[in-house]
Coordinates of C-alpha atoms in Angstrom, one line a residue:
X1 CA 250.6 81.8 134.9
X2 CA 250.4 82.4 138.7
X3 CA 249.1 86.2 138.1
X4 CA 246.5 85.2 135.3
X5 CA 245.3 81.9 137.8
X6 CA 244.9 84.4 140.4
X7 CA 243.2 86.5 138.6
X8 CA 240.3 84.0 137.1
X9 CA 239.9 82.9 141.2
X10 CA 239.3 86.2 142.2
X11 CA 236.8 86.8 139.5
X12 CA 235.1 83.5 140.6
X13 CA 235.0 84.3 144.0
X14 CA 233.3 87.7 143.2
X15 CA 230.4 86.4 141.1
X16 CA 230.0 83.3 143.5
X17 CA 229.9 86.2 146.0
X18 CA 227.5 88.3 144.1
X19 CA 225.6 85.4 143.1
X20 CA 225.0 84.4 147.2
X21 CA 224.3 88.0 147.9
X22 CA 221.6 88.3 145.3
X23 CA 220.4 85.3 146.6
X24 CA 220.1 86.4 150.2
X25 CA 218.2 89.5 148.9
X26 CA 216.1 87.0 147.1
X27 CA 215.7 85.3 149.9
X28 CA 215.4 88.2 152.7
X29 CA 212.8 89.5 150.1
X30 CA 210.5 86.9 149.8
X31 CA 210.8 86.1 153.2
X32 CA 209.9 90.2 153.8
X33 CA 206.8 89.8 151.2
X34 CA 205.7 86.7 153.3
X35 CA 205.8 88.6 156.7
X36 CA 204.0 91.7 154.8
X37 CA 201.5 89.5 152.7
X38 CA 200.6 87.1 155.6
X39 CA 197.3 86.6 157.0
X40 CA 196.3 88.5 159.9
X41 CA 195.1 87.5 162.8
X42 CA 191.4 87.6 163.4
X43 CA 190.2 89.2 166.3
X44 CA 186.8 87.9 167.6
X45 CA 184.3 90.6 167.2
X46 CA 182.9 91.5 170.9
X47 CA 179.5 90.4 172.1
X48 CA 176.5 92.3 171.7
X49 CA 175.1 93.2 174.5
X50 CA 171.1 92.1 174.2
X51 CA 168.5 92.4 176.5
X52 CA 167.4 89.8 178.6
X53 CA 164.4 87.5 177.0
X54 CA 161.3 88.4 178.4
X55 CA 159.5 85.3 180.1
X56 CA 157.2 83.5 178.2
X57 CA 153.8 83.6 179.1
X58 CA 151.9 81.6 180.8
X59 CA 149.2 79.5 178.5
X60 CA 145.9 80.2 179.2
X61 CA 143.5 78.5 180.9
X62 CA 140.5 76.6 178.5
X63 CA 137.3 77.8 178.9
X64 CA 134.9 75.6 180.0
X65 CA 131.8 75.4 178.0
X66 CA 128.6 74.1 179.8
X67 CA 126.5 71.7 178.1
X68 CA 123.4 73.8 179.4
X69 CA 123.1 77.3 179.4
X70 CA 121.5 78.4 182.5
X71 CA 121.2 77.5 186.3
X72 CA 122.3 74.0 186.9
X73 CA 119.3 72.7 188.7
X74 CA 118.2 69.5 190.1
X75 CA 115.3 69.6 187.9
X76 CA 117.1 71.2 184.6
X77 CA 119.4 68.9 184.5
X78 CA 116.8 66.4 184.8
X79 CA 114.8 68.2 182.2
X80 CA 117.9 68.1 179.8
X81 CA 118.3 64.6 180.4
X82 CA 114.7 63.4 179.4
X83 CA 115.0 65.8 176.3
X84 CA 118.2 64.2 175.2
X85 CA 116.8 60.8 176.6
X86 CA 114.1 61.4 173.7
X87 CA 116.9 62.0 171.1
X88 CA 118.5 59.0 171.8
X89 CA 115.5 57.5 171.7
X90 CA 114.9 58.4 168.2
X91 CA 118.3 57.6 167.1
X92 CA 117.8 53.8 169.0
X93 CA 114.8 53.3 166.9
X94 CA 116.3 54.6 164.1
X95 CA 119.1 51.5 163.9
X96 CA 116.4 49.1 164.6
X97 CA 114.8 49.6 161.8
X98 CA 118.0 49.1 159.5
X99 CA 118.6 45.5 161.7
X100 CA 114.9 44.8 161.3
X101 CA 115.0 45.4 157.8
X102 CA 118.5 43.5 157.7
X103 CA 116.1 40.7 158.4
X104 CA 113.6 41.2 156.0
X105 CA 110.7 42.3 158.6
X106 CA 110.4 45.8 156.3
X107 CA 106.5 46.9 158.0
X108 CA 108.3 46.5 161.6
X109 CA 111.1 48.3 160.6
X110 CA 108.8 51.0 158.9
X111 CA 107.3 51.5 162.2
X112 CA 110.1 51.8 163.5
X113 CA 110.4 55.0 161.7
X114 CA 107.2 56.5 162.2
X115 CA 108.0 55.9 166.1
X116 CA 111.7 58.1 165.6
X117 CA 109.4 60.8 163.8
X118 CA 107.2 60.8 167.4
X119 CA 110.3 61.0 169.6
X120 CA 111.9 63.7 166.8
X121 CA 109.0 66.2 167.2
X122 CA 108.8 65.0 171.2
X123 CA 112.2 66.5 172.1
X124 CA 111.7 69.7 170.7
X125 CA 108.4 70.7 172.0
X126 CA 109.8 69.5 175.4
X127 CA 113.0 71.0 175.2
X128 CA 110.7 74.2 174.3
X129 CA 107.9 73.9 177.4
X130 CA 111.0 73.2 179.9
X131 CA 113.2 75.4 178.7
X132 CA 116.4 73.4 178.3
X133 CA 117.0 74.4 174.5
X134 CA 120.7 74.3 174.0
X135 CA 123.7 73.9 170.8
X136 CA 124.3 70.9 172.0
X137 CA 120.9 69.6 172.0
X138 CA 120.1 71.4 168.7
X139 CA 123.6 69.4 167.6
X140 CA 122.4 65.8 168.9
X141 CA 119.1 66.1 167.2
X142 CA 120.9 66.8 163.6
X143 CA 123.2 63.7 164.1
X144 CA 120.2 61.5 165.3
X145 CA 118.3 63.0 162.7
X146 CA 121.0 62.1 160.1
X147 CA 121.3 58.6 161.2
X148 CA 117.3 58.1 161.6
X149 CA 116.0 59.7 158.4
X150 CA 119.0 60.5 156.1
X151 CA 120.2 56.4 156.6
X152 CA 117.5 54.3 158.2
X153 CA 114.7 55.4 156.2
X154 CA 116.8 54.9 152.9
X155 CA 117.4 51.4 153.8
X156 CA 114.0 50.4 154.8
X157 CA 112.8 51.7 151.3
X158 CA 115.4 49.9 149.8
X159 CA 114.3 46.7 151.3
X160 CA 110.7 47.6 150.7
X161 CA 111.8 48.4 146.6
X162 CA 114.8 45.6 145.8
X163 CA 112.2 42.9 144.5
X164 CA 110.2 45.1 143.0
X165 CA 112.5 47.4 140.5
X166 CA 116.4 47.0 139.5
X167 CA 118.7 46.7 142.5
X168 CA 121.6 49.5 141.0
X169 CA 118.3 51.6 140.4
X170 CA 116.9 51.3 144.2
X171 CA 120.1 51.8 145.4
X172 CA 120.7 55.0 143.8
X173 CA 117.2 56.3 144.4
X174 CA 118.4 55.5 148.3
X175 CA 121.8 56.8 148.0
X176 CA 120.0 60.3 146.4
X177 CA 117.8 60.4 149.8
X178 CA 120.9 59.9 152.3
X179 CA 123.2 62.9 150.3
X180 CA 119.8 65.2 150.1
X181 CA 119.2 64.5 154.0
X182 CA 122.6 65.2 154.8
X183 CA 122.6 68.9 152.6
X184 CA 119.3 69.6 154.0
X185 CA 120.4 68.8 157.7
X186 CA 123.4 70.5 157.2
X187 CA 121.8 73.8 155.0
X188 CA 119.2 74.0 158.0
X189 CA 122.1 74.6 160.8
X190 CA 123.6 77.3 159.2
X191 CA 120.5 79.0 157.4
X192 CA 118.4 81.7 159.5
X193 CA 115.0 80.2 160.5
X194 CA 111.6 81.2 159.4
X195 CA 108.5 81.0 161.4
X196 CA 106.2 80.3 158.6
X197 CA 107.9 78.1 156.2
X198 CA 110.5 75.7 155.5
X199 CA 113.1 76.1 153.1
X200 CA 112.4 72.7 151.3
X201 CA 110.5 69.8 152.6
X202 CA 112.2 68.7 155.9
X203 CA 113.7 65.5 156.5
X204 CA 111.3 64.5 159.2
X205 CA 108.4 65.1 157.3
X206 CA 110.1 63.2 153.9
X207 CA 110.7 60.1 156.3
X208 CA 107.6 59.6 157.5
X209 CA 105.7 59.8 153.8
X210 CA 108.8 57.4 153.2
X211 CA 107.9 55.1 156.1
X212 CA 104.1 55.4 156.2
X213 CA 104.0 54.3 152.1
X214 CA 106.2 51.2 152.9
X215 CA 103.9 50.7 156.2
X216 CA 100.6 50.6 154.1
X217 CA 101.8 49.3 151.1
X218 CA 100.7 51.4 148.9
X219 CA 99.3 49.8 145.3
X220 CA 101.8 51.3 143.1
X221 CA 104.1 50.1 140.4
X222 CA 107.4 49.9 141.8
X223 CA 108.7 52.6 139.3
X224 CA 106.3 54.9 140.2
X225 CA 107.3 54.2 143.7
X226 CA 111.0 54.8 142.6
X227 CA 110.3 57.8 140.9
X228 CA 108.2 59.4 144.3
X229 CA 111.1 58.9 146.1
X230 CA 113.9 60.3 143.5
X231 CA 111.8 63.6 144.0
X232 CA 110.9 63.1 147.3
X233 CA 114.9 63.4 147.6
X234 CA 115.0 66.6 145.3
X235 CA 112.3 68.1 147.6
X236 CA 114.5 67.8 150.6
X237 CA 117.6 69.8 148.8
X238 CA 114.9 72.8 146.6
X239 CA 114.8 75.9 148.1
X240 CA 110.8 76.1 147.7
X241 CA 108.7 77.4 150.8
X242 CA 107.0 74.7 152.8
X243 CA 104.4 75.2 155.0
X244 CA 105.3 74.2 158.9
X245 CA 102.9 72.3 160.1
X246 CA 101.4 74.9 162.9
X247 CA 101.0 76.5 160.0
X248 CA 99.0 73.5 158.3
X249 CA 97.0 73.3 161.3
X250 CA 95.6 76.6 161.5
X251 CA 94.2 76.1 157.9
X252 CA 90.0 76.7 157.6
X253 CA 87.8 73.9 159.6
X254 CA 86.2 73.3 156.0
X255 CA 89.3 72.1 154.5
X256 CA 89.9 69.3 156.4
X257 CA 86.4 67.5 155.7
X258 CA 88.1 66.6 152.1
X259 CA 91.2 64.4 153.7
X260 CA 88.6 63.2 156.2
X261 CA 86.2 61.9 154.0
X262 CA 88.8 60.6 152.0
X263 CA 90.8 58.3 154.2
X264 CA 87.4 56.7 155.0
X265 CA 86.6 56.0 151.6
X266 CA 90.3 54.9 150.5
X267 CA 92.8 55.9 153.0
X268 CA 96.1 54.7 150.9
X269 CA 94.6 56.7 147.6
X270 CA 94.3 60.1 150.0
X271 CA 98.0 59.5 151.2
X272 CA 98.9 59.6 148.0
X273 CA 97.0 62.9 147.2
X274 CA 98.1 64.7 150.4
X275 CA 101.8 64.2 149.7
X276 CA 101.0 64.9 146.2
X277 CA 99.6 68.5 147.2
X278 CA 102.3 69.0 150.0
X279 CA 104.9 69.0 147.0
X280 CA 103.3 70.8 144.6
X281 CA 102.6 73.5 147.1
X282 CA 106.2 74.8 147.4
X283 CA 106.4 75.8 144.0
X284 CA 103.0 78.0 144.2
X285 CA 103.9 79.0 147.0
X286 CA 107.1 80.1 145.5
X287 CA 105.7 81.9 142.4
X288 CA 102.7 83.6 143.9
X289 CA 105.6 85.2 146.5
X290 CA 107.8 86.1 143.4
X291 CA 104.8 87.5 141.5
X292 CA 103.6 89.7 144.6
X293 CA 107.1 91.4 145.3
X294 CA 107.3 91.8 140.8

């Protein structure tokens, strides 16, 4: 019983034995596989080496643009004042006639208007004879042209038309002045010029028939009125040629006995006919050109 006891310890002892020993393998192998299979340590990659930045450069310096071209005279500058003075002028006169029609006093306000047309044609020719011309001048005159004839003059008509014809009709016979002012103002700054004609009627010229029928009252229906100035408006915006009015005055001694006589026999009736004329001779002007170059 001793022997056979023995025996069944020893063989205990050797599979508890084995059993430990695998299980230090087990052990000393997994903790082999950790140490192999581990993550390695990561090395910074070195800095590349990169040139220095260049400086940045220095910003440059604006350019100064002079208001007038030219020597800076005593007496240009005081030349370029007076021509500007005129401009502002026109554009002064220009927003008393929309207060004076405000106040229902159209006729003043209407002379108003012919007085802006005056000071409009005075700073050019003088800008001209003292030789200040300039952008900047050229630019004041389209924005005091734009507030005297593409606004003012819309408004005095409107005064001059509201008791007379449909309000919402007036006011969108007005409104189609103002937009046809501004496309013409704004088509004549960026078109090339032509000594002989205009490319359709200018807005100076379409504010003063404008103010000078409101000034005379002239004895038509207000819807015939309202229809003048609708294509009056379409005038401005055509792309017919318009005699300048050098041109105009160049014309045969003969032809001017007709207006004359005329305006002494009934001067709001030959008005009426000149404008009438004026208009109509775009478009044969326009087809005699297109039939000479066919």
């Amino acid at each position: 019983m001793r022997r056979g006891g023995t025996a069944a310890r020893q063989a205990l002892l050797v599979r508890v034995g084995r059993r430990s020993q695998d299980a230090g393998r087990a052990a000393t192998a997994t903790q082999a596989e950790v140490i192999y299979t581990g993550l390695e340590p990561i090395v910074a990659p070195a800095r590349l080496a990169l040139p220095p930045a260049s400086p940045a450069p220095a910003p440059a310096e604006a350019e100064v643009v002079s208001l007038l071209p030219g020597a800076h005279t005593a007496r240009r500058k005081a030349s370029f004042a007076i021509v500007n003075g005129c401009t502002l002028a026109s554009l002064a006169l220009g927003m008393m006639a929309i207060i004076l029609s405000m106040q229902g006093d159209v006729r003043l306000a209407a002379a108003c208007l012919v007085a802006c047309v005056a000071f409009d044609g005075l700073d050019g020719a003088l800008a001209r004879k003292l030789g200040v011309s300039s952008p900047f001048g050229a630019q004041m005159d389209s924005l005091a042209d734009m507030c005297s004839f593409g606004l003012a003059a819309p408004v005095v008509v409107y005064a001059s038309l509201s008791h007379s014809v449909p309000t919402p009709a007036a006011a969108l016979a007005c409104v189609m002045v103002a937009g046809c002012a501004a496309i013409r103002l704004a088509r004549f700054n960026v078109s090339p010029k032509d000594g002989r004609f205009f490319s359709g009627v200018p807005t100076t010229m379409a504010a003063a028939v404008l103010a000078l029928a409101v000034l005379i009252d002239l004895p038509i229906p207000g819807l015939a009125l309202l229809g003048g100035v609708a294509l009056l408006a379409f005038a401005m915006v055509s792309s017919f040629p318009y005699a300048k009015l050098a041109r105009i005055i160049k014309l045969p001694p003969w032809m001017w006995l007709v207006p004359i006589v005329g305006a002494l026999v009934d001067p709001r009736l030959t008005f009426v006919g000149l404008v009438a004329a004026y208009l109509v001779s775009g478009p044969l002007v326009w087809l005699r050109t297109r039939h000479t170059a066919v």
